[in-house]
Coordinates of C-alpha atoms in Angstrom, one line a residue:
M1 CA -159.9 -17.9 -72.2
P2 CA -158.6 -19.4 -69.2
D3 CA -155.9 -17.9 -67.4
T4 CA -152.8 -20.2 -68.0
S5 CA -150.2 -17.9 -66.3
K6 CA -149.8 -20.2 -62.9
E7 CA -149.5 -23.2 -65.1
T8 CA -146.8 -21.8 -67.3
A9 CA -145.1 -20.5 -64.0
R10 CA -144.7 -24.0 -62.5
A11 CA -141.9 -26.2 -63.6
G12 CA -142.2 -29.2 -65.0
W13 CA -140.1 -32.7 -65.4
K14 CA -137.1 -31.0 -67.1
Q15 CA -136.6 -28.7 -64.3
W16 CA -136.9 -31.3 -61.9
A17 CA -134.4 -33.6 -63.8
G18 CA -132.3 -30.6 -63.8
L19 CA -132.3 -29.8 -60.1
A20 CA -131.1 -33.4 -59.6
V21 CA -128.1 -32.6 -61.7
L22 CA -127.8 -29.5 -59.9
A23 CA -128.0 -31.2 -56.6
L24 CA -124.7 -33.5 -57.1
P25 CA -122.1 -31.2 -57.3
A26 CA -123.8 -29.4 -54.0
M27 CA -123.0 -32.4 -52.0
L28 CA -119.8 -33.0 -53.5
V29 CA -118.0 -29.6 -52.4
M30 CA -119.0 -30.5 -49.2
I31 CA -117.7 -34.3 -49.2
D32 CA -114.5 -33.0 -50.9
M33 CA -114.3 -30.7 -47.4
S34 CA -114.2 -33.9 -45.2
V35 CA -112.3 -36.7 -47.0
L36 CA -109.1 -35.4 -46.8
H37 CA -108.8 -35.7 -43.1
L38 CA -109.5 -39.1 -43.5
A39 CA -106.6 -39.5 -45.9
M40 CA -104.3 -37.4 -43.9
P41 CA -102.2 -39.8 -42.6
R42 CA -101.4 -42.1 -45.9
L43 CA -100.8 -38.8 -47.7
S44 CA -98.2 -37.7 -45.0
A45 CA -96.5 -41.1 -45.3
D46 CA -96.4 -40.8 -48.6
L47 CA -95.8 -37.4 -49.9
D48 CA -93.7 -36.2 -46.3
P49 CA -94.8 -32.6 -46.6
S50 CA -93.4 -30.2 -44.0
A51 CA -95.5 -28.8 -41.5
P52 CA -96.5 -25.4 -43.4
R53 CA -97.6 -27.6 -46.9
L54 CA -99.4 -29.8 -44.6
L55 CA -101.7 -27.1 -43.4
W56 CA -102.0 -25.5 -46.7
I57 CA -103.0 -28.9 -47.9
T58 CA -105.8 -29.1 -45.6
D59 CA -107.0 -25.0 -46.0
I60 CA -106.6 -24.1 -49.3
Y61 CA -109.5 -25.4 -50.4
G62 CA -111.7 -23.5 -48.1
F63 CA -110.1 -20.4 -48.0
L64 CA -110.9 -19.8 -51.5
I65 CA -114.0 -21.3 -51.5
A66 CA -114.9 -18.3 -49.2
G67 CA -112.8 -15.8 -50.9
A68 CA -113.9 -16.4 -54.4
L69 CA -118.1 -17.2 -54.1
I70 CA -119.1 -13.4 -54.4
P71 CA -116.9 -12.6 -57.5
M72 CA -118.1 -16.2 -59.1
G73 CA -121.8 -15.1 -58.6
A74 CA -121.3 -12.1 -59.8
L75 CA -119.6 -13.0 -62.7
G76 CA -122.1 -15.9 -63.5
D77 CA -125.0 -12.7 -63.5
R78 CA -122.8 -11.3 -66.2
I79 CA -121.3 -14.1 -68.6
G80 CA -124.0 -16.6 -68.1
R81 CA -124.7 -18.8 -64.7
R82 CA -124.5 -22.0 -66.9
R83 CA -121.3 -21.2 -68.5
V84 CA -119.7 -20.5 -65.0
L85 CA -121.3 -23.7 -63.8
L86 CA -120.2 -25.9 -66.6
V87 CA -116.7 -24.3 -66.9
G88 CA -116.5 -25.1 -62.9
A89 CA -117.6 -28.7 -63.2
A90 CA -115.0 -29.8 -65.8
T91 CA -112.3 -27.5 -63.4
F92 CA -113.5 -29.5 -60.7
G93 CA -113.1 -32.8 -62.4
A94 CA -109.8 -32.1 -64.1
A95 CA -108.2 -30.7 -60.6
S96 CA -110.0 -33.9 -58.8
V97 CA -107.6 -35.9 -61.0
L98 CA -104.4 -34.0 -60.5
A99 CA -105.1 -34.3 -56.9
A100 CA -105.6 -38.0 -56.9
Y101 CA -102.5 -38.3 -58.4
A102 CA -100.1 -35.6 -57.2
P103 CA -96.3 -36.7 -56.9
T104 CA -95.6 -34.0 -54.5
A105 CA -97.1 -31.8 -51.6
E106 CA -96.9 -28.6 -54.1
T107 CA -98.8 -30.5 -56.6
L108 CA -101.4 -31.4 -54.4
I109 CA -101.7 -27.6 -52.8
A110 CA -102.1 -26.3 -56.3
A111 CA -104.9 -29.0 -57.1
R112 CA -106.8 -28.2 -54.2
A113 CA -106.6 -24.4 -54.7
L114 CA -108.2 -25.2 -58.0
L115 CA -110.5 -27.1 -56.6
G116 CA -111.3 -24.2 -54.3
L117 CA -112.1 -22.0 -57.2
A118 CA -114.3 -24.6 -59.2
G119 CA -116.4 -25.1 -56.1
A120 CA -116.8 -21.4 -55.6
A121 CA -118.0 -21.4 -59.3
L122 CA -120.5 -24.2 -58.7
G123 CA -122.4 -23.2 -55.6
P124 CA -124.0 -19.6 -56.5
S125 CA -124.2 -20.9 -60.2
T126 CA -126.6 -23.5 -58.7
L127 CA -128.6 -21.7 -56.7
S128 CA -129.1 -18.7 -58.7
L129 CA -130.2 -21.5 -61.8
I130 CA -133.0 -22.7 -59.2
S131 CA -134.1 -19.5 -59.1
V132 CA -134.6 -19.2 -62.8
M133 CA -136.1 -23.0 -63.4
F134 CA -138.5 -22.7 -60.2
H135 CA -140.6 -19.1 -60.4
D136 CA -143.6 -20.7 -58.6
P137 CA -142.4 -19.6 -54.9
R138 CA -143.6 -22.8 -53.1
Q139 CA -141.8 -25.1 -56.0
R140 CA -138.6 -22.8 -55.9
T141 CA -138.9 -23.5 -51.7
T142 CA -138.8 -27.1 -52.3
A143 CA -135.9 -27.1 -54.8
I144 CA -133.8 -25.0 -52.4
T145 CA -135.0 -27.6 -49.8
V146 CA -133.4 -30.6 -52.0
W147 CA -130.6 -28.8 -52.8
M148 CA -129.7 -27.7 -48.8
A149 CA -130.5 -31.4 -47.8
S150 CA -128.0 -32.6 -50.5
F151 CA -125.4 -29.9 -49.3
M152 CA -125.8 -31.0 -45.5
A153 CA -125.6 -34.8 -46.9
G154 CA -122.4 -34.0 -48.2
G155 CA -121.1 -33.3 -44.7
A156 CA -122.0 -36.8 -43.4
V157 CA -121.8 -38.7 -46.1
G158 CA -117.9 -37.8 -46.9
P159 CA -116.4 -39.7 -44.0
L160 CA -118.1 -42.5 -44.9
V161 CA -117.2 -42.6 -48.4
G162 CA -114.1 -42.0 -47.8
G163 CA -113.5 -44.7 -45.4
V164 CA -114.6 -47.3 -47.6
M165 CA -112.7 -46.0 -50.4
L166 CA -109.3 -45.6 -48.0
E167 CA -110.4 -49.6 -47.1
Y168 CA -109.5 -50.7 -50.3
F169 CA -107.3 -48.1 -52.6
W170 CA -104.8 -45.5 -52.2
W171 CA -105.2 -41.9 -50.1
G172 CA -105.6 -40.1 -54.0
S173 CA -108.8 -42.4 -54.4
V174 CA -110.7 -39.8 -52.3
F175 CA -110.9 -37.4 -55.2
L176 CA -112.1 -39.5 -57.8
A177 CA -115.7 -39.9 -56.6
A178 CA -116.0 -36.3 -58.0
V179 CA -114.9 -37.1 -61.5
P180 CA -118.0 -39.1 -62.9
V181 CA -120.6 -36.5 -61.4
M182 CA -118.8 -33.7 -63.0
V183 CA -118.7 -35.7 -66.4
L184 CA -122.3 -36.3 -65.8
L185 CA -122.9 -32.9 -65.1
V186 CA -121.3 -31.3 -68.3
V187 CA -123.1 -33.8 -70.5
L188 CA -126.6 -33.3 -69.1
G189 CA -126.1 -29.7 -68.1
P190 CA -126.6 -28.0 -71.8
I191 CA -129.8 -30.4 -72.3
L192 CA -131.4 -29.6 -68.8
L193 CA -130.2 -26.3 -67.7
P194 CA -131.4 -22.9 -68.7
E195 CA -128.8 -20.1 -69.2
Y196 CA -129.1 -17.1 -67.9
R197 CA -127.3 -13.8 -67.8
D198 CA -128.3 -10.3 -66.9
P199 CA -129.9 -8.6 -69.8
R200 CA -127.7 -5.6 -70.0
P201 CA -124.6 -7.0 -68.5
A202 CA -121.9 -4.5 -67.0
R203 CA -118.0 -5.5 -67.0
L204 CA -117.1 -7.0 -63.6
D205 CA -115.3 -4.7 -61.8
L206 CA -112.0 -6.3 -60.8
P207 CA -110.7 -4.3 -58.0
S208 CA -114.4 -5.4 -56.1
A209 CA -113.4 -8.8 -56.9
A210 CA -109.9 -8.2 -55.6
M211 CA -111.2 -6.4 -52.4
S212 CA -113.8 -9.1 -52.1
L213 CA -111.4 -12.2 -52.0
T214 CA -108.9 -10.3 -49.9
A215 CA -111.4 -9.5 -47.1
A216 CA -112.9 -13.0 -47.0
L217 CA -109.5 -15.0 -47.5
A218 CA -108.1 -12.9 -44.6
V219 CA -110.7 -13.1 -42.0
V220 CA -111.6 -16.7 -42.6
Y221 CA -107.8 -17.4 -42.4
G222 CA -107.2 -15.4 -39.3
I223 CA -110.1 -16.9 -37.4
K224 CA -109.1 -20.3 -38.4
E225 CA -105.3 -19.8 -37.0
M226 CA -106.6 -18.4 -33.9
A227 CA -109.0 -20.9 -33.3
K228 CA -106.0 -23.8 -33.7
D229 CA -103.5 -21.8 -31.8
G230 CA -104.9 -19.1 -29.7
F231 CA -103.8 -15.0 -30.2
A232 CA -101.0 -14.2 -32.5
S233 CA -99.7 -11.3 -34.3
V234 CA -100.0 -13.1 -37.8
P235 CA -103.5 -14.1 -38.0
A236 CA -104.6 -10.9 -35.9
V237 CA -103.3 -8.8 -38.5
A238 CA -104.8 -10.7 -41.2
V239 CA -108.1 -10.4 -39.8
V240 CA -107.4 -6.6 -39.3
L241 CA -106.5 -6.9 -43.1
G242 CA -109.9 -8.6 -44.1
L243 CA -111.8 -6.3 -42.4
V244 CA -110.3 -3.0 -43.9
A245 CA -110.5 -4.6 -47.5
G246 CA -114.4 -5.4 -46.3
V247 CA -114.9 -1.4 -45.7
L248 CA -113.2 -0.8 -49.1
F249 CA -115.1 -3.1 -50.7
V250 CA -118.7 -1.4 -49.1
R251 CA -117.6 1.9 -50.2
R252 CA -116.2 1.2 -53.3
Q253 CA -119.9 -0.8 -54.2
R254 CA -121.8 2.7 -52.9
R255 CA -119.8 4.6 -56.0
L256 CA -120.1 1.9 -58.5
A257 CA -123.3 1.9 -60.9
H258 CA -123.2 -1.8 -61.6
P259 CA -121.6 -3.1 -58.1
V260 CA -120.8 -6.6 -57.9
L261 CA -123.0 -7.0 -54.8
D262 CA -126.0 -4.3 -54.6
L263 CA -125.9 -3.1 -51.1
S264 CA -129.3 -2.0 -51.7
L265 CA -130.5 -5.8 -50.7
F266 CA -129.5 -5.2 -47.3
A267 CA -132.3 -2.9 -47.3
N268 CA -134.9 -5.8 -47.7
R269 CA -135.5 -7.3 -44.0
A270 CA -136.0 -10.6 -45.4
F271 CA -132.6 -10.8 -46.9
T272 CA -130.9 -9.1 -43.6
V273 CA -132.4 -10.9 -41.1
S274 CA -132.1 -14.2 -42.9
L275 CA -128.4 -13.3 -43.7
G276 CA -127.8 -12.8 -39.9
T277 CA -129.8 -15.5 -38.6
L278 CA -128.0 -17.9 -41.4
T279 CA -124.5 -17.3 -39.8
I280 CA -125.5 -18.0 -36.1
T281 CA -127.3 -21.1 -37.2
V282 CA -124.1 -22.6 -39.3
I283 CA -121.9 -21.4 -36.3
F284 CA -124.2 -24.1 -34.2
M285 CA -124.8 -26.5 -36.6
L286 CA -121.5 -26.9 -38.2
G287 CA -119.5 -26.4 -34.2
T288 CA -122.0 -28.7 -33.0
Q289 CA -121.1 -31.4 -35.4
F290 CA -117.4 -30.9 -35.1
L291 CA -117.5 -31.1 -31.2
M292 CA -119.8 -34.3 -31.6
A293 CA -117.4 -35.8 -33.9
Q294 CA -114.2 -35.3 -31.0
Y295 CA -116.7 -36.3 -28.1
M296 CA -117.6 -39.9 -30.0
Q297 CA -114.1 -40.6 -31.0
M298 CA -112.3 -39.4 -27.6
V299 CA -114.4 -39.4 -24.8
L300 CA -117.3 -42.2 -25.6
G301 CA -114.1 -44.0 -27.9
L302 CA -115.8 -44.8 -30.7
S303 CA -113.6 -45.6 -34.2
P304 CA -113.9 -42.8 -36.8
L305 CA -116.3 -45.1 -39.2
T306 CA -118.5 -45.6 -36.0
A307 CA -118.8 -42.2 -35.3
G308 CA -119.5 -41.5 -38.7
L309 CA -122.3 -43.9 -39.0
W310 CA -123.9 -42.5 -35.9
G311 CA -124.0 -39.1 -37.4
L312 CA -126.1 -40.3 -39.9
P313 CA -129.2 -39.7 -37.8
L314 CA -128.5 -36.4 -37.2
V315 CA -128.9 -35.7 -40.9
I316 CA -131.4 -38.2 -41.7
A317 CA -133.5 -35.8 -38.9
G318 CA -132.4 -32.7 -40.3
T319 CA -133.7 -33.9 -43.8
V320 CA -136.9 -35.0 -42.9
A321 CA -137.5 -31.7 -40.7
I322 CA -136.3 -29.3 -43.9
F323 CA -138.8 -31.5 -46.0
V324 CA -141.7 -30.8 -43.5
A325 CA -140.9 -27.4 -43.1
S326 CA -140.9 -26.9 -46.9
A327 CA -144.4 -28.4 -47.0
L328 CA -145.6 -26.1 -44.1
A329 CA -143.9 -22.9 -45.7
G330 CA -147.1 -22.1 -47.7
K331 CA -149.8 -22.5 -45.2
I332 CA -147.7 -21.5 -42.4
H333 CA -145.8 -17.6 -42.0
R334 CA -141.7 -18.5 -42.3
A335 CA -141.1 -16.5 -39.6
S336 CA -143.2 -19.2 -37.1
I337 CA -141.4 -22.1 -38.5
I338 CA -138.1 -20.6 -38.4
G339 CA -138.9 -19.1 -34.7
T340 CA -140.0 -22.8 -33.9
G341 CA -136.9 -24.6 -35.6
L342 CA -134.6 -22.2 -33.1
V343 CA -136.8 -23.6 -30.1
V344 CA -136.6 -27.4 -31.1
A345 CA -132.4 -26.6 -31.5
A346 CA -132.7 -24.8 -27.6
A347 CA -134.0 -28.1 -26.7
G348 CA -131.3 -30.3 -28.3
F349 CA -128.5 -28.1 -26.4
A350 CA -130.6 -28.7 -23.2
V351 CA -130.3 -32.4 -23.8
L352 CA -126.7 -31.8 -24.3
T353 CA -125.8 -30.1 -21.0
Q354 CA -126.6 -33.4 -19.6
A355 CA -123.7 -35.2 -21.7
D356 CA -120.7 -36.3 -19.4
A357 CA -118.2 -39.0 -20.1
S358 CA -120.3 -41.6 -19.0
A359 CA -123.6 -40.6 -20.3
G360 CA -123.0 -42.6 -23.8
L361 CA -124.8 -42.4 -26.9
P362 CA -128.5 -41.9 -26.2
V363 CA -128.2 -38.5 -24.7
V364 CA -125.4 -37.0 -27.2
V365 CA -127.7 -38.2 -30.3
T366 CA -131.2 -37.0 -29.0
G367 CA -129.7 -33.8 -28.3
S368 CA -127.6 -33.5 -31.9
V369 CA -131.0 -35.2 -33.5
L370 CA -133.3 -32.2 -31.9
L371 CA -130.3 -29.9 -33.0
F372 CA -130.3 -30.7 -36.6
A373 CA -134.1 -31.0 -36.7
G374 CA -134.6 -27.4 -35.6
L375 CA -131.5 -25.8 -37.5
M376 CA -131.5 -27.5 -41.4
P377 CA -135.2 -26.2 -41.6
V378 CA -133.8 -22.7 -40.4
S379 CA -130.9 -23.0 -43.0
G380 CA -132.9 -24.1 -45.9
L381 CA -135.6 -21.2 -45.4
G382 CA -132.9 -19.1 -45.0
I383 CA -131.3 -19.3 -48.3
D384 CA -134.2 -19.8 -49.8
M385 CA -135.5 -16.3 -48.5
I386 CA -132.0 -14.7 -49.4
V387 CA -132.7 -15.9 -53.2
G388 CA -136.0 -15.0 -53.4
A389 CA -135.3 -11.2 -52.0
A390 CA -133.1 -10.6 -55.1
P391 CA -134.2 -9.5 -58.3
P392 CA -133.1 -12.2 -60.8
P393 CA -130.2 -10.5 -62.5
Q394 CA -128.6 -10.0 -58.9
A395 CA -129.5 -13.8 -57.8
G396 CA -126.0 -14.9 -58.3
A397 CA -124.8 -12.3 -56.2
A398 CA -127.1 -12.8 -53.6
A399 CA -126.7 -16.9 -53.6
A400 CA -122.9 -15.8 -53.2
A401 CA -123.3 -13.6 -50.3
G402 CA -125.4 -16.2 -48.8
E403 CA -123.0 -19.2 -49.3
T404 CA -120.0 -16.6 -47.8
T405 CA -121.8 -16.1 -44.9
Q406 CA -122.2 -19.9 -44.0
E407 CA -118.2 -20.4 -45.0
L408 CA -117.7 -17.5 -42.3
G409 CA -120.0 -19.3 -40.0
G410 CA -118.1 -22.5 -40.7
A411 CA -115.0 -20.6 -39.6
L412 CA -116.4 -19.0 -36.8
R413 CA -117.7 -22.4 -35.3
I414 CA -114.3 -23.6 -34.0
A415 CA -113.3 -20.0 -32.9
L416 CA -116.0 -19.8 -31.1
L417 CA -117.6 -23.0 -29.6
G418 CA -114.3 -25.0 -30.1
S419 CA -112.6 -22.0 -28.1
L420 CA -114.8 -22.0 -25.4
V421 CA -114.8 -25.9 -25.2
N422 CA -111.1 -25.8 -25.0
A423 CA -110.9 -23.0 -22.5
V424 CA -113.4 -24.8 -20.0
Y425 CA -111.1 -27.7 -20.3
H426 CA -107.8 -26.3 -19.9
G427 CA -109.1 -24.5 -17.2
R428 CA -109.9 -27.8 -15.3
M429 CA -106.9 -29.1 -16.1
T430 CA -104.9 -27.1 -14.8
E431 CA -107.1 -27.0 -11.5
T432 CA -105.5 -30.2 -10.3
A433 CA -101.7 -30.8 -10.2
F434 CA -101.4 -34.3 -11.2
G435 CA -97.7 -34.1 -11.9
H436 CA -98.4 -34.8 -15.7
P437 CA -96.6 -32.6 -18.6
P438 CA -98.3 -29.7 -19.2
A439 CA -99.0 -30.6 -22.8
A440 CA -101.8 -32.7 -21.3
A441 CA -103.8 -29.5 -20.2
E442 CA -103.8 -27.9 -24.0
T443 CA -106.3 -30.4 -25.4
L444 CA -108.1 -33.8 -25.4
P445 CA -105.9 -35.5 -28.0
A446 CA -102.7 -33.9 -26.6
A447 CA -103.9 -35.8 -23.2
L448 CA -104.7 -39.1 -24.6
A449 CA -101.2 -39.1 -26.2
V450 CA -99.5 -38.3 -22.6
A451 CA -101.8 -41.3 -21.0
R452 CA -100.4 -43.6 -23.4
S453 CA -96.8 -43.2 -22.4
L454 CA -97.5 -43.5 -18.6
P455 CA -98.0 -46.9 -16.7
G456 CA -101.6 -48.0 -16.3
P457 CA -103.2 -46.6 -13.1
A458 CA -101.9 -42.9 -14.0
G459 CA -102.8 -43.3 -17.6
D460 CA -106.0 -44.1 -16.9
E461 CA -106.5 -41.5 -14.0
L462 CA -105.3 -38.7 -16.8
V463 CA -108.0 -40.3 -19.4
A464 CA -110.8 -40.2 -16.9
F465 CA -110.2 -36.6 -15.6
A466 CA -109.3 -35.1 -19.3
R467 CA -112.7 -36.8 -20.8
D468 CA -114.2 -35.0 -18.3
A469 CA -112.9 -31.9 -18.3
F470 CA -114.0 -31.9 -21.8
A471 CA -117.3 -32.9 -21.1
D472 CA -117.3 -30.0 -18.9
G473 CA -116.3 -27.7 -21.7
L474 CA -119.6 -29.4 -23.7
R475 CA -121.9 -28.8 -21.2
L476 CA -121.2 -25.3 -20.3
T477 CA -121.5 -24.5 -24.3
S478 CA -124.7 -26.2 -24.5
A479 CA -125.8 -24.1 -21.5
I480 CA -125.0 -21.2 -23.0
A481 CA -126.4 -21.8 -26.7
V482 CA -130.1 -22.5 -25.0
P483 CA -130.6 -18.8 -24.2
V484 CA -129.1 -17.6 -27.7
L485 CA -130.9 -19.6 -29.5
L486 CA -134.4 -18.7 -27.5
G487 CA -133.4 -15.0 -27.8
L488 CA -132.7 -15.3 -31.3
A489 CA -136.2 -17.1 -32.2
G490 CA -138.0 -14.1 -30.8
V491 CA -136.0 -11.6 -32.5
V492 CA -136.5 -13.4 -35.9
V493 CA -140.0 -13.8 -35.4
F494 CA -140.6 -10.2 -34.3
L495 CA -138.5 -9.1 -37.2
L496 CA -139.9 -11.3 -39.9
R497 CA -143.7 -11.2 -38.5
K498 CA -144.5 -8.4 -41.2
V499 CA -142.8 -10.1 -44.2
E500 CA -145.1 -11.2 -47.0
R501 CA -145.7 -14.7 -47.1
T502 CA -144.6 -16.9 -50.0

């Protein structure tokens, strides 16, 4: 009889249709991270939140996603990944309605917290289900590529969707875009998606889940606060508390017979190297996206919508590159593909070293396109290697570890790249005594606000100097990134060269 094992291992139409269902929530989780910033002026006018409440409205979503990812991934491994996914989708839809019609700031904070917990349930469940649905390594790589492209597309589409919704509707409408998608997921999920759980599940260790939540929440909170306001005692204590909770979490996992996160995964070189590379990649990719948005709007003077449209070529280039890399992954060793991607990204940063206040769009867009074309394949293949390195019963926890790494990288993007740009900006602004208020030397938005209160020539002079100072910071950051990425490319190729091709 002919060997049909390969045919039976390959996914059919049902799995690919299920992938389409899984890709949508990945996109929406990213959209929900970005649309709130556009709605903030109208939201503030309507709900009149205090400054602390406004910060919690903005940050609670990302904090809870970062903190709950590993517990949610482990929970899916134990009680069923599809079950956790569907409960998360239903909760996400209900919380979106609550956020859209929130009558008070407190209600909106609670709704955003629910959205964060639901988002943490969606991410690991989608990735770990992909590992169950696609047994063939090449098909799994393609499927994770589609998932990753959807995830990144959400970040680019979010400002455009939000801008259109706010053009015609009230601020709460930005949350309602998620509702029909979540309804679709709840309806089609039981039909198209398989259920999977550990055949011999252990009870979820609640102290471990609490330690993981505390570690991620405290570290991400502390890093974000220090990135925004500089060193302060409360954020510093939060980081220390988070690190202590992380150490206690690791020690407890070593003693448990059924840990929430199996630390033996870190003995797998593909898992560990991919996790570290993914962290650095996310820092540079999301950090540059953040800086480019500021540069386009405050240095080049583009409107938010125009800046958002110019952000599309980045994502398009990255999406094309990630599918090309996926197609090549079965023919070329992944170490070579990842190394090449890092070199291309370094070339993008080399282009950005030429950006100045008068360079205009060509330099910025060209450099950013190269950057995303290099780093998105690195991220996609990295996630694939992280999930593929784990045995099926632990795929949810492994996926959660990868996504937690991305959240940590997202927090560090401002703490590292943003702080470096601001340090250069502050140094340049304080070198020359304009006689302007000290606030102008703090940040570029502050300088632009001060300039609006000055008479014509003085205001124009301050704007020009402040924009040059910000561009100097961007150029120096880009110059530092070039050798870092080239060095990382060499390390990754060396460490992964003997990892078995898949």
